Tab-separated table of C-alpha atoms in Angstrom:
chain	number	residue	atom	x	y	z
A	75	MET	CA	0.000	0.000	0.000
A	76	LYS	CA	1.001	3.618	-0.529
A	77	LEU	CA	0.048	6.572	1.651
A	78	ALA	CA	-1.193	9.961	0.457
A	79	ALA	CA	-2.491	13.095	2.169
A	80	PHE	CA	-5.472	15.290	1.384
A	81	PRO	CA	-5.692	18.811	2.940
A	82	LYS	CA	-9.182	18.617	4.439
A	83	CYS	CA	-8.155	21.281	6.955
A	84	PHE	CA	-7.335	23.814	4.222
A	85	MET	CA	-10.313	23.329	1.893
A	86	ASP	CA	-11.785	26.810	2.264
A	87	GLN	CA	-8.383	28.506	2.052
A	88	LEU	CA	-7.652	26.652	-1.185
A	89	VAL	CA	-11.101	26.714	-2.801
A	90	VAL	CA	-13.128	29.651	-1.464
A	91	GLU	CA	-10.801	32.259	0.016
A	92	ARG	CA	-7.885	31.548	-2.323
A	93	SER	CA	-5.570	32.567	0.516
A	94	MET	CA	-3.517	29.432	-0.271
A	95	THR	CA	-2.469	27.990	-3.612
A	96	VAL	CA	-1.987	24.371	-4.524
A	97	PHE	CA	1.744	25.121	-4.651
A	98	ASP	CA	1.598	26.330	-1.024
A	99	TRP	CA	-0.020	23.021	-0.046
A	100	ILE	CA	2.593	21.005	-1.931
A	101	GLU	CA	5.386	22.909	-0.183
A	102	MET	CA	3.779	22.506	3.253
A	103	ALA	CA	3.268	18.768	2.756
A	104	ALA	CA	6.709	18.056	1.312
A	105	ASP	CA	8.133	16.667	4.559
A	106	LEU	CA	5.121	14.610	5.614
A	107	PRO	CA	5.797	10.842	5.808
A	108	VAL	CA	3.660	10.125	2.717
A	109	ASP	CA	4.138	8.919	-0.855
A	110	GLY	CA	1.650	11.193	-2.560
A	111	LEU	CA	-0.706	14.171	-2.406
A	112	GLU	CA	-4.322	13.769	-3.434
A	113	LEU	CA	-5.833	16.878	-5.034
A	114	TYR	CA	-9.338	18.339	-5.451
A	115	ASP	CA	-10.353	20.015	-8.692
A	116	GLY	CA	-11.225	23.208	-6.816
A	117	PHE	CA	-7.569	23.621	-5.783
A	118	LEU	CA	-6.585	24.185	-9.404
A	119	GLU	CA	-6.615	27.709	-10.838
A	120	SER	CA	-6.605	26.488	-14.444
A	121	MET	CA	-7.135	23.342	-16.494
A	122	GLU	CA	-4.640	24.474	-19.149
A	123	GLU	CA	-1.916	21.991	-19.989
A	124	GLY	CA	0.927	24.375	-19.077
A	125	TYR	CA	-0.476	25.051	-15.603
A	126	LEU	CA	-1.157	21.357	-14.940
A	127	GLU	CA	2.406	20.538	-15.957
A	128	LYS	CA	3.677	23.041	-13.362
A	129	VAL	CA	1.540	21.368	-10.679
A	130	ARG	CA	2.785	17.917	-11.664
A	131	THR	CA	6.398	19.112	-11.671
A	132	ALA	CA	5.961	20.680	-8.225
A	133	VAL	CA	4.615	17.387	-6.833
A	134	GLU	CA	7.213	15.170	-8.489
A	135	SER	CA	10.100	17.466	-7.549
A	136	ARG	CA	9.304	16.553	-3.918
A	137	ARG	CA	9.530	12.859	-4.873
A	138	LEU	CA	5.780	12.509	-4.478
A	139	GLN	CA	2.934	11.343	-6.712
A	140	MET	CA	-0.576	12.639	-7.367
A	141	PRO	CA	-2.539	9.367	-7.132
A	142	MET	CA	-6.124	10.598	-7.368
A	143	LEU	CA	-8.134	13.676	-8.270
A	144	CYS	CA	-11.069	14.185	-5.911
A	145	TYR	CA	-14.040	15.304	-8.018
A	146	SER	CA	-17.759	15.583	-7.244
A	147	PRO	CA	-20.026	15.052	-10.253
A	148	ASP	CA	-23.757	15.561	-9.717
A	149	PHE	CA	-25.596	12.921	-11.768
A	150	THR	CA	-28.976	13.308	-10.050
A	151	ARG	CA	-29.883	16.568	-11.780
A	152	PRO	CA	-33.425	16.156	-13.147
A	153	ASP	CA	-32.615	17.952	-16.419
A	154	PRO	CA	-31.061	15.451	-18.900
A	155	GLU	CA	-29.011	18.213	-20.537
A	156	GLU	CA	-27.502	19.109	-17.174
A	157	ARG	CA	-26.621	15.452	-16.583
A	158	ARG	CA	-24.948	15.354	-19.990
A	159	GLU	CA	-22.911	18.392	-18.974
A	160	GLU	CA	-21.931	16.647	-15.732
A	161	VAL	CA	-20.653	13.674	-17.755
A	162	GLU	CA	-18.598	16.005	-19.948
A	163	ARG	CA	-17.115	17.723	-16.886
A	164	GLU	CA	-16.143	14.357	-15.414
A	165	LYS	CA	-14.399	13.523	-18.699
A	166	LYS	CA	-12.388	16.722	-18.370
A	167	MET	CA	-11.410	15.716	-14.838
A	168	ILE	CA	-10.301	12.313	-16.123
A	169	ASP	CA	-8.062	14.171	-18.569
A	170	VAL	CA	-6.733	16.379	-15.765
A	171	THR	CA	-6.012	13.290	-13.658
A	172	ALA	CA	-3.987	11.743	-16.471
A	173	ARG	CA	-2.028	14.967	-17.071
A	174	LEU	CA	-1.142	15.132	-13.390
A	175	GLY	CA	0.141	11.556	-13.497
A	176	GLY	CA	-2.747	10.108	-11.501
A	177	GLY	CA	-4.369	6.734	-11.912
A	178	PHE	CA	-7.703	7.380	-10.167
A	179	CYS	CA	-10.479	9.949	-10.485
A	180	ARG	CA	-13.301	10.094	-7.962
A	181	VAL	CA	-16.878	9.752	-9.102
A	182	LEU	CA	-19.968	10.313	-6.946
A	183	SER	CA	-23.676	9.780	-7.479
A	184	GLY	CA	-24.944	13.322	-6.915
A	185	GLN	CA	-27.066	15.206	-4.442
A	186	ARG	CA	-30.026	13.620	-2.658
A	187	ARG	CA	-32.659	15.969	-4.009
A	188	PRO	CA	-36.080	15.532	-2.347
A	189	GLU	CA	-37.864	15.468	-5.706
A	190	VAL	CA	-35.712	12.640	-7.149
A	191	SER	CA	-36.897	9.108	-6.355
A	192	ARG	CA	-34.475	6.316	-5.595
A	193	GLU	CA	-35.435	4.430	-8.775
A	194	ARG	CA	-34.877	7.418	-11.066
A	195	GLY	CA	-31.709	8.505	-9.293
A	196	VAL	CA	-30.101	5.074	-9.492
A	197	ARG	CA	-30.972	4.792	-13.177
A	198	TRP	CA	-29.512	8.211	-14.000
A	199	VAL	CA	-26.298	7.605	-12.060
A	200	VAL	CA	-25.688	4.201	-13.648
A	201	GLU	CA	-26.344	5.635	-17.116
A	202	CYS	CA	-23.826	8.434	-16.529
A	203	ILE	CA	-21.099	6.182	-15.120
A	204	ARG	CA	-21.493	3.711	-17.978
A	205	GLN	CA	-20.880	6.593	-20.407
A	206	LEU	CA	-17.599	7.335	-18.632
A	207	VAL	CA	-16.001	3.913	-18.231
A	208	GLU	CA	-14.702	3.530	-21.779
A	209	TYR	CA	-13.383	7.100	-21.790
A	210	ALA	CA	-11.544	6.444	-18.521
A	211	ALA	CA	-10.113	3.190	-19.880
A	212	GLU	CA	-8.667	4.963	-22.915
A	213	ARG	CA	-6.772	7.280	-20.577
A	214	LYS	CA	-5.828	4.519	-18.138
A	215	VAL	CA	-7.656	6.179	-15.255
A	216	VAL	CA	-9.808	4.171	-12.846
A	217	LEU	CA	-13.081	5.732	-11.678
A	218	ALA	CA	-13.418	5.375	-7.909
A	219	MET	CA	-16.940	5.754	-6.508
A	220	GLU	CA	-16.903	6.867	-2.889
A	221	ASN	CA	-19.439	5.976	-0.212
A	222	HIS	CA	-19.658	9.689	0.390
A	223	TYR	CA	-21.456	11.947	2.876
A	224	LYS	CA	-21.564	15.365	1.192
A	225	ASP	CA	-19.275	17.531	-0.883
A	226	ASN	CA	-18.224	20.625	1.097
A	227	TYR	CA	-19.990	22.872	-1.380
A	228	TRP	CA	-23.218	20.952	-2.043
A	229	LYS	CA	-26.649	21.836	-0.674
A	230	HIS	CA	-27.843	18.246	-0.141
A	231	PRO	CA	-26.060	15.113	1.159
A	232	GLU	CA	-24.972	12.329	-1.183
A	233	PHE	CA	-27.737	10.465	-3.032
A	234	ALA	CA	-25.954	7.129	-2.497
A	235	GLN	CA	-24.934	7.768	1.094
A	236	LYS	CA	-26.787	4.708	2.386
A	237	SER	CA	-24.995	1.462	1.598
A	238	ASP	CA	-27.975	-0.209	-0.077
A	239	VAL	CA	-28.195	2.588	-2.677
A	240	TYR	CA	-24.403	2.717	-3.030
A	241	LEU	CA	-24.210	-1.037	-3.641
A	242	GLU	CA	-27.134	-0.980	-6.058
A	243	ILE	CA	-25.181	1.442	-8.247
A	244	LEU	CA	-21.765	-0.157	-7.732
A	245	ASN	CA	-23.014	-3.627	-8.639
A	246	GLN	CA	-24.535	-2.489	-11.946
A	247	VAL	CA	-21.216	-1.382	-13.437
A	248	GLU	CA	-18.718	-4.176	-13.986
A	249	SER	CA	-15.392	-2.945	-15.340
A	250	PRO	CA	-11.706	-3.019	-14.319
A	251	TRP	CA	-11.844	0.771	-14.797
A	252	PHE	CA	-14.508	1.294	-12.132
A	253	GLY	CA	-14.437	0.404	-8.463
A	254	ALA	CA	-15.099	1.497	-4.892
A	255	GLN	CA	-13.440	4.200	-2.895
A	256	TYR	CA	-13.948	3.229	0.725
A	257	ASP	CA	-14.221	5.772	3.541
A	258	PRO	CA	-15.112	4.187	6.904
A	259	SER	CA	-16.076	7.506	8.520
A	260	ASN	CA	-18.703	8.220	5.892
A	261	THR	CA	-20.343	4.931	6.838
A	262	ILE	CA	-20.617	6.153	10.424
A	263	LEU	CA	-22.309	9.333	9.182
A	264	ALA	CA	-24.816	7.120	7.377
A	265	GLY	CA	-25.619	5.406	10.674
A	266	GLU	CA	-24.111	2.117	9.466
A	267	ASP	CA	-21.259	-0.257	10.303
A	268	PRO	CA	-17.980	0.490	8.444
A	269	ILE	CA	-16.761	-3.086	8.824
A	270	GLU	CA	-19.960	-4.554	7.402
A	271	LEU	CA	-19.717	-2.341	4.309
A	272	LEU	CA	-16.032	-3.150	3.799
A	273	GLU	CA	-16.741	-6.877	3.945
A	274	ARG	CA	-19.274	-6.408	1.127
A	275	ILE	CA	-17.045	-4.323	-1.148
A	276	LYS	CA	-13.531	-5.504	-0.241
A	277	ARG	CA	-12.963	-7.095	-3.668
A	278	ARG	CA	-14.046	-3.862	-5.398
A	279	VAL	CA	-11.943	-1.382	-3.401
A	280	VAL	CA	-9.540	0.554	-5.642
A	281	THR	CA	-8.747	3.505	-3.317
A	282	MET	CA	-9.364	4.393	0.312
A	283	HIS	CA	-9.870	7.578	2.324
A	284	ALA	CA	-8.576	7.213	5.873
A	285	SER	CA	-10.472	9.493	8.223
A	286	ASP	CA	-11.840	9.170	11.724
A	287	ARG	CA	-14.765	10.561	13.695
A	288	PHE	CA	-14.956	11.711	17.303
A	289	LEU	CA	-17.846	12.665	19.538
A	290	LYS	CA	-17.900	16.413	20.091
A	291	PRO	CA	-17.637	17.544	23.744
A	292	GLY	CA	-20.865	17.059	25.637
A	293	HIS	CA	-22.130	14.191	23.485
A	294	THR	CA	-22.265	10.459	24.272
A	295	ILE	CA	-22.309	7.126	22.474
A	296	GLU	CA	-25.865	6.639	23.709
A	297	GLU	CA	-26.887	9.873	21.990
A	298	LEU	CA	-25.219	8.691	18.797
A	299	ARG	CA	-27.504	5.657	18.761
A	300	THR	CA	-30.601	7.883	18.720
A	301	VAL	CA	-29.641	10.033	15.730
A	302	GLU	CA	-31.958	9.599	12.745
A	303	ASP	CA	-30.170	11.282	9.831
A	304	SER	CA	-26.759	12.308	8.491
A	305	VAL	CA	-27.244	15.951	9.487
A	306	GLY	CA	-27.670	14.806	13.062
A	307	TYR	CA	-24.526	12.700	12.920
A	308	ALA	CA	-22.533	15.586	11.470
A	309	ALA	CA	-23.742	17.822	14.307
A	310	ILE	CA	-22.296	15.642	17.069
A	311	LEU	CA	-19.235	14.175	15.303
A	312	SER	CA	-16.012	15.814	14.175
A	313	HIS	CA	-12.852	14.869	12.284
A	314	GLY	CA	-9.623	14.157	14.125
A	315	VAL	CA	-6.396	12.168	14.162
A	316	VAL	CA	-6.832	8.822	12.432
A	317	GLY	CA	-6.731	5.888	14.836
A	318	ARG	CA	-8.010	7.782	17.865
A	319	GLY	CA	-11.706	7.843	16.989
A	320	LEU	CA	-14.615	5.473	16.428
A	321	ASN	CA	-13.174	3.447	13.537
A	322	ASP	CA	-11.506	0.055	14.113
A	323	TYR	CA	-8.498	0.604	11.873
A	324	PRO	CA	-6.579	-2.568	12.816
A	325	ARG	CA	-9.610	-4.611	11.699
A	326	ILE	CA	-10.037	-2.496	8.553
A	327	PHE	CA	-6.451	-3.086	7.481
A	328	GLN	CA	-6.690	-6.780	8.313
A	329	ILE	CA	-9.648	-7.100	5.935
A	330	LEU	CA	-7.864	-5.097	3.222
A	331	ARG	CA	-4.737	-7.266	3.497
A	332	GLU	CA	-6.769	-10.480	3.397
A	333	ALA	CA	-8.492	-9.183	0.249
A	334	GLY	CA	-5.109	-8.516	-1.351
A	335	TYR	CA	-5.490	-4.749	-1.425
A	336	GLY	CA	-2.273	-2.963	-2.370
A	337	GLY	CA	-3.507	0.441	-3.480
A	338	TRP	CA	-3.501	3.984	-2.154
A	339	VAL	CA	-4.689	5.059	1.282
A	340	SER	CA	-5.286	8.809	1.480
A	341	ILE	CA	-5.489	10.676	4.797
A	342	GLU	CA	-8.575	12.876	4.878
A	343	ASP	CA	-8.219	14.522	8.249
A	344	GLY	CA	-6.130	17.077	10.082
A	345	MET	CA	-8.960	19.511	10.749
A	346	ASN	CA	-6.727	21.292	13.253
A	347	GLY	CA	-3.710	21.616	11.006
A	348	LEU	CA	-0.733	19.893	9.477
A	349	GLU	CA	0.471	18.269	12.688
A	350	GLU	CA	-2.693	16.142	12.873
A	351	ILE	CA	-2.051	14.912	9.331
A	352	ARG	CA	1.464	13.949	10.432
A	353	LEU	CA	0.162	12.023	13.445
A	354	SER	CA	-2.401	10.270	11.237
A	355	ALA	CA	0.332	9.348	8.755
A	356	GLU	CA	2.546	7.884	11.472
A	357	PHE	CA	-0.341	5.779	12.789
A	358	LEU	CA	-1.291	4.515	9.323
A	359	ARG	CA	2.324	3.724	8.430
A	360	ARG	CA	2.548	1.382	11.399
A	361	LEU	CA	-0.618	-0.443	10.288
A	362	MET	CA	0.483	-0.606	6.649
A	363	ASN	CA	3.834	-2.058	7.633
C-alpha cells in the first residue's frame, strides 16, 4: 500500500478564500511521511496543460505522486441536458487526472434531491457512469466511486450515502476501470457499520480515504444511537487524528490485506492543522507495515 495526504483542513483557504495555492499546499506537505498528495479540482486555478504541468512538476520534484483527483459530479440533476454536462465535466477531470500523473479519479452519485426518487436517481447515475467507463479506460484512469457523505460545497447530502443505494449502483457497473473508494467515517455518518460495508465491497476497493470521527464535547455514544439522519450525525461528530476515533483501523487493514489490497490510502483529516495529518500518517504507516 502507498500513503497519500489530502488537505481537508485547508479546503476553504484553497477553494473559497484563495488565501492558499496548490503550490503552497505542496510545499507545506513536502516533509510529511507520505508517498503522494491527493488533489481536489477546486484547488486548481486552471485546467490548461501548461499550468497542470507546473503542478505535476511541483509534486514530483518533492519525490511525491498525485494518485487521485477528488471530483464531485452531480448525476442526479433532473434535467437530462444538465446530466450530460456533468458527464462532460467528469471527462475533463479524467483528462486532468492523467495529465497530473494520476491513476484514479473520484466519481460520486450526486445530491439527494427531495424530488428525485431512488429508482430514477439510481438509473440516472448508472447511465452516466457507464458513459464514462470507456473514456476512462482509454486514458488509463480508474473511476473510484466513494461511499460519500456530502461535498463541502453541495446543498444536499450524497444520493448514495446509504450502503444499499451505493451497492445498487456499484453492482450495476462491472469494469476493471470502475471500483469502490472506501471511507469508513462516511459509513458512520450514514448510521451504518464500516466493517460490514467493507466486507461487502472488499474485492471492489480501488482507493481508500482514511479518516476518523470523534464525539464532540458534551455528546455520548448513547446519543449517537438515537440520531436519525446524516445531518444529526454531522452535528455531534467531528474529524480528528486517524486511529483515535470510532473506527476500528486494525480490523479495517486486516480485511484489506486479506483481500489482497495494495492500493492507495489517502489521509482525509487534520482539521486542526498539518500536525494532525502527520500524526495520522505515522499511525497509518505502522498499520500498513
